[in-house]
Short mmCIF file of C-alpha atoms in Angstrom, two decimals:
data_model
loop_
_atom_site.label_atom_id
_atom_site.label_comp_id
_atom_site.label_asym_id
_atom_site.label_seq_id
_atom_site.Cartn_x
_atom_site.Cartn_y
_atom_site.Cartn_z
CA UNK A 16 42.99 25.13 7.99
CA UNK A 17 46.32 24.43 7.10
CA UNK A 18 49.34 21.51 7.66
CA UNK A 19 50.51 23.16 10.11
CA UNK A 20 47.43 23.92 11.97
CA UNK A 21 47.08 20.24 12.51
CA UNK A 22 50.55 19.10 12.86
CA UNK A 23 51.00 21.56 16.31
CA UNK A 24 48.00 19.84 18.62
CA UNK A 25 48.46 16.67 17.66
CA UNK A 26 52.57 17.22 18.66
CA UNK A 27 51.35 19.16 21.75
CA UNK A 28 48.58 17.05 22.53
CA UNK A 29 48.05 13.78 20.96
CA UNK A 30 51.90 12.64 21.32
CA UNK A 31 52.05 13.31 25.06
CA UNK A 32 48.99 12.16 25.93
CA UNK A 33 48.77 8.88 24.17
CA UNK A 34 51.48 8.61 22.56
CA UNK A 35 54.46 8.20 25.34
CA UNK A 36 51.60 5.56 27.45
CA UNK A 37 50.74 3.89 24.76
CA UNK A 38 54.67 2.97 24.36
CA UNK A 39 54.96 2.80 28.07
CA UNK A 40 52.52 0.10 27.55
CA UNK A 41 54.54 -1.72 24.91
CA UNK A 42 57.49 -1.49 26.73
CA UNK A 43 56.22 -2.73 29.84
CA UNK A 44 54.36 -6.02 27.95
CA UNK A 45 57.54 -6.58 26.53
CA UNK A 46 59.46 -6.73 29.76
CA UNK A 47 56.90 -8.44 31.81
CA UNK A 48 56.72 -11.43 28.87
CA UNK A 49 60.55 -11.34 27.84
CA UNK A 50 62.81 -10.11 30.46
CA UNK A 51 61.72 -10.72 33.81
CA UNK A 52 60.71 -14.29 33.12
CA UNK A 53 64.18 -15.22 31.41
CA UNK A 54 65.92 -13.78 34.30
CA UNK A 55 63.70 -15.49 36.77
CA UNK A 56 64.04 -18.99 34.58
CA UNK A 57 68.01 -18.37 34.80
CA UNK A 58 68.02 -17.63 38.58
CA UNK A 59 66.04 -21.08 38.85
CA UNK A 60 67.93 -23.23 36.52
CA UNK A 61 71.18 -21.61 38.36
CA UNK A 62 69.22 -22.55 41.74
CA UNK A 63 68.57 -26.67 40.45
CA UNK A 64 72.27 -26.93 38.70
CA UNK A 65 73.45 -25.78 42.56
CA UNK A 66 71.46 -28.18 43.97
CA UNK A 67 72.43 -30.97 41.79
CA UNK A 68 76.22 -30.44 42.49
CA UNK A 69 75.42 -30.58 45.91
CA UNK A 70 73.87 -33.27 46.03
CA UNK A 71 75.64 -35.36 43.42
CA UNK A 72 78.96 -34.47 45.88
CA UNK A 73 77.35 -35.23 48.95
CA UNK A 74 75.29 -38.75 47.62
CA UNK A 75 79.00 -39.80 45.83
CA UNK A 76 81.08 -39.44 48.93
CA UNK A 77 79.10 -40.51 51.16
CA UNK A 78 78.60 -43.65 49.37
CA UNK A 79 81.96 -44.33 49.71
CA UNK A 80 82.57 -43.56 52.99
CA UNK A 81 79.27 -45.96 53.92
CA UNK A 82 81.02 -48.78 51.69
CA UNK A 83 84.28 -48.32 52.97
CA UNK A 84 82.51 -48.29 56.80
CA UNK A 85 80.59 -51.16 56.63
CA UNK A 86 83.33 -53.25 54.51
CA UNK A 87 85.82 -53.01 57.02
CA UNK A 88 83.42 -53.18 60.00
CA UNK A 89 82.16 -56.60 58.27
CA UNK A 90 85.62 -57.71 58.28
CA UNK A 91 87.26 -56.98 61.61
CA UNK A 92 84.77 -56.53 63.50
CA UNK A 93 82.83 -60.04 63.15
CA UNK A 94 79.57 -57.32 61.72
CA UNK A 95 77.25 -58.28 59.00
CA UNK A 96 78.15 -55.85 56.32
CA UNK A 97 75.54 -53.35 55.74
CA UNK A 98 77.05 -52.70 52.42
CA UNK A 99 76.72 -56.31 50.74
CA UNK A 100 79.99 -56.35 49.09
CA UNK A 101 83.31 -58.29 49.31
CA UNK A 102 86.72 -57.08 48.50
CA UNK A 103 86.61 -56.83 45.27
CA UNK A 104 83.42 -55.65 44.66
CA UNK A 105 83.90 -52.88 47.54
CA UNK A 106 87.11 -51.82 45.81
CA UNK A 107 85.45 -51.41 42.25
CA UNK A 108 82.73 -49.64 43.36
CA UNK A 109 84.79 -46.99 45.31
CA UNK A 110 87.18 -46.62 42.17
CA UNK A 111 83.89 -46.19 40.11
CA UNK A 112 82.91 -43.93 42.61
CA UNK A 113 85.80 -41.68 42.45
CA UNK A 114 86.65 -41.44 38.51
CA UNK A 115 82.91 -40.37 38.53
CA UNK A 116 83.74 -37.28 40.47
CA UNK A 117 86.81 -36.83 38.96
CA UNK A 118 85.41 -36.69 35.60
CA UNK A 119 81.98 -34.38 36.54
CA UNK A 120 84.62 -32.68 38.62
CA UNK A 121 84.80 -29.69 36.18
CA UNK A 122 81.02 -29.46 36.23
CA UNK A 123 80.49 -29.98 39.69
CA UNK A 124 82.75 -26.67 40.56
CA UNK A 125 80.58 -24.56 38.52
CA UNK A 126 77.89 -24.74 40.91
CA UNK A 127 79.17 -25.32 43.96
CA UNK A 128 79.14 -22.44 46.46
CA UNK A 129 83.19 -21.14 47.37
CA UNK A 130 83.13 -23.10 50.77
CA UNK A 131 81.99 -26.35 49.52
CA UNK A 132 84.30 -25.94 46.27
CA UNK A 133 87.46 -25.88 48.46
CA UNK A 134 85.82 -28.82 50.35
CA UNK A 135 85.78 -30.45 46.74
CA UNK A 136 88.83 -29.69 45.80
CA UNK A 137 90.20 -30.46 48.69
CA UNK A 138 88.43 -34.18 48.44
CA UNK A 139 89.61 -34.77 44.55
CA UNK A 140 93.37 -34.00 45.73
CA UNK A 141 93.19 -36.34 48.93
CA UNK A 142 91.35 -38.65 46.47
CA UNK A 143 94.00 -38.62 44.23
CA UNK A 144 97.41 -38.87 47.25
CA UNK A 145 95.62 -41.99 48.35
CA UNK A 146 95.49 -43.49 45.41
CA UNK A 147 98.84 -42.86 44.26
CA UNK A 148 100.27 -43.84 47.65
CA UNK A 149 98.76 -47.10 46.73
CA UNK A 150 100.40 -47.25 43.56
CA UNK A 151 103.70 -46.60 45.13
CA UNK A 152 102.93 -49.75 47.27
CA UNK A 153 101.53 -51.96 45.15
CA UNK A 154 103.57 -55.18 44.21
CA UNK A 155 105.99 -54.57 47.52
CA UNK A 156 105.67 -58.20 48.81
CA UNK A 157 106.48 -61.20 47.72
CA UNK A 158 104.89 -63.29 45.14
CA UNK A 159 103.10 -65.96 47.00
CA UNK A 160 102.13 -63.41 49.26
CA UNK A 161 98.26 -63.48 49.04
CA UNK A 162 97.54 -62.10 52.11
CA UNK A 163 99.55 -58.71 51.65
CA UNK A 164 97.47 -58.18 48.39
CA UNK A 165 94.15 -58.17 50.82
CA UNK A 166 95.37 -56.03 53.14
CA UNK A 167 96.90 -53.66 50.90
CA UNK A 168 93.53 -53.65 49.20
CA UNK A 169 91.69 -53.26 52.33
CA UNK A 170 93.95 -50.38 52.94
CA UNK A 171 93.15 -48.68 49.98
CA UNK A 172 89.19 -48.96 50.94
CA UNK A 173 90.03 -47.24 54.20
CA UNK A 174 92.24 -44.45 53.04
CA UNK A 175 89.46 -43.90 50.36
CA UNK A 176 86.61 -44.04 53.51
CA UNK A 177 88.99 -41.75 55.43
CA UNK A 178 89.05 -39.10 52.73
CA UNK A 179 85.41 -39.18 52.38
CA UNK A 180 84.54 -39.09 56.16
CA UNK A 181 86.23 -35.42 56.46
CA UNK A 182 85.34 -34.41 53.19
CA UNK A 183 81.61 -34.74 54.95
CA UNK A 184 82.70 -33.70 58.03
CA UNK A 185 83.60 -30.24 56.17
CA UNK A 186 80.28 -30.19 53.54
CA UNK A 187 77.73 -27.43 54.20
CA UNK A 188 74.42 -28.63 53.66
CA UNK A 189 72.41 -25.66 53.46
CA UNK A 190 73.60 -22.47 51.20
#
């Protein structure tokens, strides 16, 4: 019996037959415990970050729009205000409210689907007019004017409610 004698069956035979499924079987434990479960863990951390950008959106503006509501509804319309806040308070929380959005702005488009994107874009620019319409009228009264400040304020809360009302009013919920 020579080399080659045993070299040629276990090629022809050996190889084929245990060979090939025995790296089939290799290659098919390494895919089922590396790839597919990385790809499925990246499909569901893709699936929460959409979800949080939705929701942080949706939560943030209508926040505002509730305290911007109730604010105004406690003031001219003789209501109890829902929303527990006075001027001030109302005005600092919208601000806060916005700059948040503004900042996480550039995370928040990441995930959000194409039609609520443009609704969020959309918000952060009518965001933004309103509040630099304000700053274009700020300081046009006179000095012992106390009560222009107030409503000028008060305007600002319901431009800012206004903005959020049809950014909602365009939001998609469910994607």
């Amino acid at each position: 019996m020579t080399w080659d004698d045993f070299l040629t069956p276990a090629i022809q035979y050996v190889i084929p037959f245990m060979g090939l499924p025995l790296l089939g079987v290799i290659v098919g434990a390494w895919l089922s415990n590396s790839f597919f479960p990385f790809r499925l863990k990246r499909r569901e951390w893709r699936g929460e970050k959409e979800m949080w950008a939705r929701e942080l959106f949706f939560e943030t503006v209508s926040r505002i729009a509730f305290i911007a509501e109730h604010y105004l509804k406690g003031e001219y319309e003789d209501r109890f205000s829902m929303s527990g806040m006075g001027l001030q308070d109302a005005d600092n929380e919208i601000m806060r409210l916005v700059k948040e959005l503004h900042l996480s702005g550039h995370k928040i488009m990441l995930y959000l689907n194409k039609p609520n994107a443009k609704v969020f874009e959309q918000y952060l620019r009518d965001s933004q007019t309103e509040y630099d319409a304000a700053k274009e009228s700020w300081g046009q009264w006179y000095d012992d004017d106390h009560i222009a400040v107030v409503q000028h304020t008060e305007e600002t809360i319901a431009g800012q409610g206004r903005v959020a009302t049809n950014a909602l009013a365009k939001l998609k919920l469910s994607s």
